[in-house]
Structures are given as structure tokens and as C-alpha cells.
């Protein structure tokens, strides 16, 4: 078995512990903890159990820490959906959603019968048509609606093909029987 070459000085160990305690981001905290435990001589399988990381990730964290003690372990991920629309595009979308109803903007393709209120399904169509962007999850669209100043409401459960005349006739028929 190869002898571990990675080690921490007492100052580095204290700095990692202090950074771990101050950090609010869970992914970065896990990195601080994993590197500190590895530098203190804990077995890799114990660190894997404690942090939930893989051996490969742990080794990458250690290399990143050696390359840059201060910022090497900070989570730099921006998120997949964040970069899809710019701030300017979001502002433009917000103006569009407040200016027009789904029925005015989408016509008969609006997801609700009256087309008065914006829904996630309507937003999917607008974002795809106007910006050529498609998010992976429904949650991303609800967050985008929230960014545009809308709150989430459950849509009405009415079929688009529902005929009010037929409904009235059916109700009259029920009353007669």
C-alpha cells in the first residue's frame, strides 16, 4: 500500500476547520471537511462514509486545495439553468408577460380555456418560441414565473374542448330526471 503524501500543518488544519464552521454552502463545507479529515490521516473509506463523496472526488479536492488554499475548495458551479436567459431577456420576458395575456400572445394554444392567466405550459411555449430555450425541469419554469413577478396558482380543471351549451343541456337533462 502506498504511503499517503498529503498532510496538513496545524495552521492549515485550523484554517480548514474555521472555514468549515463559517461556510454556509453545503457542497463547500463537505469539501472542507473531507480534505481536513484526509489531511489528519483518516482512512479514505471512513471519509467516504462521513462525507458521502467518492475517492476520486476526495483526491480532486485535495489537489484543488494544494493548488489554491484559499479558493480551491469553493463551489464554483453556476447551475445549468442560470445561464440560459440573460438578465435583459428575463426583463423583456417579464414585460411581455405583464403586457399580454396568454390568449393574446398564444391564441388558441393557451393552456387554459379562458387564456387569462399565465401557466407553466404557456411559459414553456413562449420561452421556446422567443428565446429558443428549454429548461429541464418544471421547477425552473415556476421559478422563472416568480422572477417575472407571478405567483404559482393551480390551473382550472376544464377541458379545452368543453362546450358550455352541451354542459347546460346535460345539467337540464339531469334536473328533469
mmCIF file of N, CA and C in Angstrom, residues 6-100:
data_model
loop_
_atom_site.group_PDB
_atom_site.id
_atom_site.type_symbol
_atom_site.label_atom_id
_atom_site.label_comp_id
_atom_site.label_asym_id
_atom_site.label_seq_id
_atom_site.Cartn_x
_atom_site.Cartn_y
_atom_site.Cartn_z
ATOM 1 N N UNK A 6 -0.104 13.385 1.249
ATOM 2 C CA UNK A 6 -0.835 14.603 1.604
ATOM 3 C C UNK A 6 -0.906 14.742 3.118
ATOM 4 N N UNK A 7 -0.549 15.895 3.606
ATOM 5 C CA UNK A 7 -0.647 16.161 5.033
ATOM 6 C C UNK A 7 -0.933 17.630 5.265
ATOM 7 N N UNK A 8 -1.405 17.940 6.446
ATOM 8 C CA UNK A 8 -1.735 19.318 6.789
ATOM 9 C C UNK A 8 -0.878 19.774 7.964
ATOM 10 N N UNK A 9 -0.503 21.035 7.921
ATOM 11 C CA UNK A 9 0.150 21.621 9.090
ATOM 12 C C UNK A 9 -0.945 21.955 10.091
ATOM 13 N N UNK A 10 -0.564 22.253 11.293
ATOM 14 C CA UNK A 10 -1.551 22.617 12.322
ATOM 15 C C UNK A 10 -2.319 23.873 11.915
ATOM 16 N N UNK A 11 -1.632 24.821 11.301
ATOM 17 C CA UNK A 11 -2.286 26.056 10.845
ATOM 18 C C UNK A 11 -3.301 25.752 9.751
ATOM 19 N N UNK A 12 -2.923 24.917 8.778
ATOM 20 C CA UNK A 12 -3.842 24.557 7.705
ATOM 21 C C UNK A 12 -5.057 23.817 8.250
ATOM 22 N N UNK A 13 -4.842 22.923 9.199
ATOM 23 C CA UNK A 13 -5.944 22.185 9.812
ATOM 24 C C UNK A 13 -6.910 23.129 10.505
ATOM 25 N N UNK A 14 -6.368 24.093 11.254
ATOM 26 C CA UNK A 14 -7.220 25.074 11.950
ATOM 27 C C UNK A 14 -7.956 25.961 10.957
ATOM 28 N N UNK A 15 -7.265 26.358 9.878
ATOM 29 C CA UNK A 15 -7.908 27.191 8.851
ATOM 30 C C UNK A 15 -9.067 26.450 8.182
ATOM 31 N N UNK A 16 -8.854 25.170 7.869
ATOM 32 C CA UNK A 16 -9.921 24.367 7.258
ATOM 33 C C UNK A 16 -11.110 24.201 8.206
ATOM 34 N N UNK A 17 -10.825 23.977 9.474
ATOM 35 C CA UNK A 17 -11.894 23.818 10.460
ATOM 36 C C UNK A 17 -12.673 25.119 10.615
ATOM 37 N N UNK A 18 -11.954 26.234 10.651
ATOM 38 C CA UNK A 18 -12.609 27.538 10.783
ATOM 39 C C UNK A 18 -13.440 27.840 9.522
ATOM 40 N N UNK A 19 -12.887 27.561 8.345
ATOM 41 C CA UNK A 19 -13.620 27.780 7.098
ATOM 42 C C UNK A 19 -14.874 26.898 7.055
ATOM 43 N N UNK A 20 -14.741 25.658 7.524
ATOM 44 C CA UNK A 20 -15.879 24.732 7.574
ATOM 45 C C UNK A 20 -16.994 25.298 8.451
ATOM 46 N N UNK A 21 -16.634 25.832 9.591
ATOM 47 C CA UNK A 21 -17.641 26.365 10.529
ATOM 48 C C UNK A 21 -18.305 27.637 10.008
ATOM 49 N N UNK A 22 -17.578 28.445 9.261
ATOM 50 C CA UNK A 22 -18.125 29.700 8.737
ATOM 51 C C UNK A 22 -18.959 29.509 7.485
ATOM 52 N N UNK A 23 -18.655 28.479 6.731
ATOM 53 C CA UNK A 23 -19.264 28.278 5.414
ATOM 54 C C UNK A 23 -20.753 27.931 5.520
ATOM 55 N N UNK A 24 -21.553 28.534 4.640
ATOM 56 C CA UNK A 24 -22.992 28.268 4.605
ATOM 57 C C UNK A 24 -23.368 27.314 3.467
ATOM 58 N N UNK A 25 -22.498 27.191 2.461
ATOM 59 C CA UNK A 25 -22.770 26.335 1.309
ATOM 60 C C UNK A 25 -22.429 24.883 1.639
ATOM 61 N N UNK A 26 -23.400 24.005 1.504
ATOM 62 C CA UNK A 26 -23.229 22.602 1.907
ATOM 63 C C UNK A 26 -22.143 21.880 1.107
ATOM 64 N N UNK A 27 -22.087 22.103 -0.193
ATOM 65 C CA UNK A 27 -21.093 21.414 -1.026
ATOM 66 C C UNK A 27 -19.678 21.831 -0.633
ATOM 67 N N UNK A 28 -19.483 23.109 -0.385
ATOM 68 C CA UNK A 28 -18.160 23.603 0.004
ATOM 69 C C UNK A 28 -17.791 23.101 1.400
ATOM 70 N N UNK A 29 -18.758 23.076 2.288
ATOM 71 C CA UNK A 29 -18.499 22.551 3.658
ATOM 72 C C UNK A 29 -18.028 21.099 3.591
ATOM 73 N N UNK A 30 -18.663 20.317 2.744
ATOM 74 C CA UNK A 30 -18.284 18.911 2.597
ATOM 75 C C UNK A 30 -16.838 18.802 2.122
ATOM 76 N N UNK A 31 -16.460 19.662 1.191
ATOM 77 C CA UNK A 31 -15.085 19.650 0.696
ATOM 78 C C UNK A 31 -14.094 19.997 1.804
ATOM 79 N N UNK A 32 -14.404 21.043 2.559
ATOM 80 C CA UNK A 32 -13.523 21.423 3.676
ATOM 81 C C UNK A 32 -13.351 20.244 4.641
ATOM 82 N N UNK A 33 -14.450 19.625 4.984
ATOM 83 C CA UNK A 33 -14.412 18.516 5.936
ATOM 84 C C UNK A 33 -13.622 17.331 5.375
ATOM 85 N N UNK A 34 -13.876 16.978 4.117
ATOM 86 C CA UNK A 34 -13.186 15.845 3.515
ATOM 87 C C UNK A 34 -11.680 16.044 3.458
ATOM 88 N N UNK A 35 -11.241 17.222 3.026
ATOM 89 C CA UNK A 35 -9.803 17.499 2.924
ATOM 90 C C UNK A 35 -9.169 17.519 4.311
ATOM 91 N N UNK A 36 -9.854 18.114 5.276
ATOM 92 C CA UNK A 36 -9.312 18.153 6.642
ATOM 93 C C UNK A 36 -9.160 16.746 7.211
ATOM 94 N N UNK A 37 -10.179 15.916 7.045
ATOM 95 C CA UNK A 37 -10.111 14.550 7.561
ATOM 96 C C UNK A 37 -9.008 13.745 6.867
ATOM 97 N N UNK A 38 -8.885 13.916 5.562
ATOM 98 C CA UNK A 38 -7.832 13.206 4.823
ATOM 99 C C UNK A 38 -6.454 13.678 5.284
ATOM 100 N N UNK A 39 -6.300 14.967 5.481
ATOM 101 C CA UNK A 39 -5.028 15.516 5.948
ATOM 102 C C UNK A 39 -4.694 15.111 7.368
ATOM 103 N N UNK A 40 -5.701 14.789 8.169
ATOM 104 C CA UNK A 40 -5.479 14.347 9.550
ATOM 105 C C UNK A 40 -5.194 12.854 9.627
ATOM 106 N N UNK A 41 -5.279 12.141 8.493
ATOM 107 C CA UNK A 41 -4.919 10.733 8.475
ATOM 108 C C UNK A 41 -6.071 9.749 8.547
ATOM 109 N N UNK A 42 -7.304 10.227 8.438
ATOM 110 C CA UNK A 42 -8.450 9.312 8.435
ATOM 111 C C UNK A 42 -8.366 8.406 7.215
ATOM 112 N N UNK A 43 -8.892 7.214 7.330
ATOM 113 C CA UNK A 43 -8.926 6.281 6.209
ATOM 114 C C UNK A 43 -9.925 6.779 5.163
ATOM 115 N N UNK A 44 -9.614 6.536 3.907
ATOM 116 C CA UNK A 44 -10.456 7.021 2.814
ATOM 117 C C UNK A 44 -11.874 6.474 2.922
ATOM 118 N N UNK A 45 -12.028 5.193 3.262
ATOM 119 C CA UNK A 45 -13.389 4.631 3.345
ATOM 120 C C UNK A 45 -14.190 5.290 4.473
ATOM 121 N N UNK A 46 -13.535 5.734 5.543
ATOM 122 C CA UNK A 46 -14.232 6.450 6.616
ATOM 123 C C UNK A 46 -14.687 7.829 6.127
ATOM 124 N N UNK A 47 -13.817 8.501 5.401
ATOM 125 C CA UNK A 47 -14.158 9.827 4.866
ATOM 126 C C UNK A 47 -15.313 9.707 3.872
ATOM 127 N N UNK A 48 -15.279 8.656 3.064
ATOM 128 C CA UNK A 48 -16.374 8.424 2.113
ATOM 129 C C UNK A 48 -17.703 8.259 2.839
ATOM 130 N N UNK A 49 -17.682 7.533 3.953
ATOM 131 C CA UNK A 49 -18.910 7.331 4.736
ATOM 132 C C UNK A 49 -19.357 8.623 5.408
ATOM 133 N N UNK A 50 -18.420 9.386 5.932
ATOM 134 C CA UNK A 50 -18.760 10.623 6.644
ATOM 135 C C UNK A 50 -19.308 11.679 5.686
ATOM 136 N N UNK A 51 -18.615 11.874 4.562
ATOM 137 C CA UNK A 51 -18.978 12.971 3.658
ATOM 138 C C UNK A 51 -19.914 12.559 2.531
ATOM 139 N N UNK A 52 -19.943 11.266 2.220
ATOM 140 C CA UNK A 52 -20.776 10.804 1.113
ATOM 141 C C UNK A 52 -20.130 11.031 -0.245
ATOM 142 N N UNK A 53 -18.834 11.301 -0.267
ATOM 143 C CA UNK A 53 -18.137 11.542 -1.528
ATOM 144 C C UNK A 53 -17.444 10.270 -1.996
ATOM 145 N N UNK A 54 -16.956 10.304 -3.214
ATOM 146 C CA UNK A 54 -16.188 9.173 -3.741
ATOM 147 C C UNK A 54 -14.701 9.437 -3.535
ATOM 148 N N UNK A 55 -13.909 8.390 -3.688
ATOM 149 C CA UNK A 55 -12.457 8.530 -3.556
ATOM 150 C C UNK A 55 -11.918 9.505 -4.597
ATOM 151 N N UNK A 56 -12.434 9.413 -5.816
ATOM 152 C CA UNK A 56 -11.990 10.293 -6.895
ATOM 153 C C UNK A 56 -12.240 11.758 -6.541
ATOM 154 N N UNK A 57 -13.440 12.053 -6.036
ATOM 155 C CA UNK A 57 -13.762 13.428 -5.656
ATOM 156 C C UNK A 57 -12.848 13.914 -4.547
ATOM 157 N N UNK A 58 -12.625 13.064 -3.570
ATOM 158 C CA UNK A 58 -11.757 13.434 -2.448
ATOM 159 C C UNK A 58 -10.356 13.795 -2.943
ATOM 160 N N UNK A 59 -9.811 12.997 -3.850
ATOM 161 C CA UNK A 59 -8.474 13.265 -4.378
ATOM 162 C C UNK A 59 -8.446 14.571 -5.185
ATOM 163 N N UNK A 60 -9.538 14.827 -5.938
ATOM 164 C CA UNK A 60 -9.637 16.088 -6.687
ATOM 165 C C UNK A 60 -9.672 17.277 -5.730
ATOM 166 N N UNK A 61 -10.402 17.140 -4.618
ATOM 167 C CA UNK A 61 -10.473 18.215 -3.630
ATOM 168 C C UNK A 61 -9.099 18.482 -3.024
ATOM 169 N N UNK A 62 -8.379 17.421 -2.735
ATOM 170 C CA UNK A 62 -7.039 17.579 -2.151
ATOM 171 C C UNK A 62 -6.106 18.291 -3.128
ATOM 172 N N UNK A 63 -6.182 17.924 -4.411
ATOM 173 C CA UNK A 63 -5.353 18.598 -5.425
ATOM 174 C C UNK A 63 -5.747 20.067 -5.541
ATOM 175 N N UNK A 64 -7.040 20.342 -5.528
ATOM 176 C CA UNK A 64 -7.512 21.726 -5.619
ATOM 177 C C UNK A 64 -7.050 22.531 -4.411
ATOM 178 N N UNK A 65 -7.080 21.914 -3.233
ATOM 179 C CA UNK A 65 -6.638 22.602 -2.014
ATOM 180 C C UNK A 65 -5.141 22.889 -2.081
ATOM 181 N N UNK A 66 -4.363 21.946 -2.579
ATOM 182 C CA UNK A 66 -2.920 22.156 -2.693
ATOM 183 C C UNK A 66 -2.603 23.267 -3.694
ATOM 184 N N UNK A 67 -3.397 23.364 -4.760
ATOM 185 C CA UNK A 67 -3.168 24.390 -5.775
ATOM 186 C C UNK A 67 -3.533 25.779 -5.277
ATOM 187 N N UNK A 68 -4.596 25.883 -4.497
ATOM 188 C CA UNK A 68 -5.059 27.193 -4.001
ATOM 189 C C UNK A 68 -5.762 26.999 -2.663
ATOM 190 N N UNK A 69 -5.029 27.242 -1.579
ATOM 191 C CA UNK A 69 -5.574 27.031 -0.232
ATOM 192 C C UNK A 69 -6.837 27.858 0.027
ATOM 193 N N UNK A 70 -6.869 29.088 -0.447
ATOM 194 C CA UNK A 70 -7.980 29.971 -0.087
ATOM 195 C C UNK A 70 -9.251 29.713 -0.897
ATOM 196 N N UNK A 71 -9.129 29.455 -2.211
ATOM 197 C CA UNK A 71 -10.323 29.319 -3.054
ATOM 198 C C UNK A 71 -10.451 27.969 -3.748
ATOM 199 N N UNK A 72 -9.537 27.062 -3.529
ATOM 200 C CA UNK A 72 -9.539 25.782 -4.227
ATOM 201 C C UNK A 72 -10.752 24.918 -3.957
ATOM 202 N N UNK A 73 -11.344 25.032 -2.779
ATOM 203 C CA UNK A 73 -12.465 24.163 -2.413
ATOM 204 C C UNK A 73 -13.837 24.827 -2.554
ATOM 205 N N UNK A 74 -13.866 26.098 -2.903
ATOM 206 C CA UNK A 74 -15.132 26.814 -3.034
ATOM 207 C C UNK A 74 -15.897 26.284 -4.237
ATOM 208 N N UNK A 75 -17.193 26.045 -4.055
ATOM 209 C CA UNK A 75 -18.055 25.529 -5.117
ATOM 210 C C UNK A 75 -18.239 26.602 -6.178
ATOM 211 N N UNK A 76 -17.792 26.315 -7.390
ATOM 212 C CA UNK A 76 -17.837 27.309 -8.466
ATOM 213 C C UNK A 76 -18.920 27.010 -9.496
ATOM 214 N N UNK A 77 -19.768 26.038 -9.207
ATOM 215 C CA UNK A 77 -20.827 25.696 -10.161
ATOM 216 C C UNK A 77 -21.829 26.841 -10.244
ATOM 217 N N UNK A 78 -22.275 27.137 -11.466
ATOM 218 C CA UNK A 78 -23.241 28.211 -11.678
ATOM 219 C C UNK A 78 -24.650 27.676 -11.841
ATOM 220 N N UNK A 79 -24.791 26.404 -12.082
ATOM 221 C CA UNK A 79 -26.118 25.830 -12.277
ATOM 222 C C UNK A 79 -26.473 25.810 -13.751
ATOM 223 N N UNK A 80 -27.144 24.753 -14.176
ATOM 224 C CA UNK A 80 -27.432 24.574 -15.590
ATOM 225 C C UNK A 80 -28.430 25.563 -16.157
ATOM 226 N N UNK A 81 -29.456 25.932 -15.401
ATOM 227 C CA UNK A 81 -30.496 26.791 -15.940
ATOM 228 C C UNK A 81 -30.174 28.267 -15.807
ATOM 229 N N UNK A 82 -29.257 28.602 -14.943
ATOM 230 C CA UNK A 82 -28.981 30.001 -14.656
ATOM 231 C C UNK A 82 -28.556 30.768 -15.903
ATOM 232 N N UNK A 83 -27.728 30.173 -16.735
ATOM 233 C CA UNK A 83 -27.152 30.882 -17.869
ATOM 234 C C UNK A 83 -28.024 30.836 -19.121
ATOM 235 N N UNK A 84 -29.167 30.217 -19.059
ATOM 236 C CA UNK A 84 -29.967 30.067 -20.266
ATOM 237 C C UNK A 84 -30.601 31.369 -20.731
ATOM 238 N N UNK A 85 -31.057 32.199 -19.826
ATOM 239 C CA UNK A 85 -31.606 33.506 -20.182
ATOM 240 C C UNK A 85 -30.796 34.587 -19.466
ATOM 241 N N UNK A 86 -30.447 35.626 -20.196
ATOM 242 C CA UNK A 86 -29.709 36.739 -19.587
ATOM 243 C C UNK A 86 -30.680 37.600 -18.772
ATOM 244 N N UNK A 87 -30.134 38.498 -17.985
ATOM 245 C CA UNK A 87 -30.987 39.402 -17.191
ATOM 246 C C UNK A 87 -31.859 40.251 -18.097
ATOM 247 N N UNK A 88 -31.282 40.690 -19.201
ATOM 248 C CA UNK A 88 -32.027 41.500 -20.160
ATOM 249 C C UNK A 88 -33.195 40.712 -20.758
ATOM 250 N N UNK A 89 -32.957 39.450 -21.092
ATOM 251 C CA UNK A 89 -34.019 38.606 -21.638
ATOM 252 C C UNK A 89 -35.114 38.362 -20.606
ATOM 253 N N UNK A 90 -34.720 38.175 -19.350
ATOM 254 C CA UNK A 90 -35.710 37.959 -18.290
ATOM 255 C C UNK A 90 -36.563 39.211 -18.103
ATOM 256 N N UNK A 91 -35.930 40.393 -18.160
ATOM 257 C CA UNK A 91 -36.685 41.645 -18.046
ATOM 258 C C UNK A 91 -37.657 41.799 -19.217
ATOM 259 N N UNK A 92 -37.187 41.468 -20.414
ATOM 260 C CA UNK A 92 -38.036 41.528 -21.603
ATOM 261 C C UNK A 92 -39.212 40.564 -21.475
ATOM 262 N N UNK A 93 -38.937 39.355 -20.997
ATOM 263 C CA UNK A 93 -39.989 38.361 -20.792
ATOM 264 C C UNK A 93 -40.994 38.851 -19.748
ATOM 265 N N UNK A 94 -40.488 39.442 -18.689
ATOM 266 C CA UNK A 94 -41.355 39.967 -17.632
ATOM 267 C C UNK A 94 -42.318 41.021 -18.199
ATOM 268 N N UNK A 95 -41.796 41.931 -19.006
ATOM 269 C CA UNK A 95 -42.649 42.958 -19.616
ATOM 270 C C UNK A 95 -43.705 42.319 -20.521
ATOM 271 N N UNK A 96 -43.280 41.326 -21.287
ATOM 272 C CA UNK A 96 -44.201 40.646 -22.203
ATOM 273 C C UNK A 96 -45.323 39.952 -21.421
ATOM 274 N N UNK A 97 -44.964 39.254 -20.344
ATOM 275 C CA UNK A 97 -45.965 38.518 -19.568
ATOM 276 C C UNK A 97 -46.945 39.455 -18.878
ATOM 277 N N UNK A 98 -46.467 40.633 -18.468
ATOM 278 C CA UNK A 98 -47.362 41.592 -17.801
ATOM 279 C C UNK A 98 -48.209 42.370 -18.807
ATOM 280 N N UNK A 99 -47.699 42.519 -20.017
ATOM 281 C CA UNK A 99 -48.405 43.297 -21.027
ATOM 282 C C UNK A 99 -49.502 42.498 -21.725
ATOM 283 N N UNK A 100 -49.266 41.210 -21.957
ATOM 284 C CA UNK A 100 -50.201 40.376 -22.711
ATOM 285 C C UNK A 100 -50.708 39.213 -21.873
#
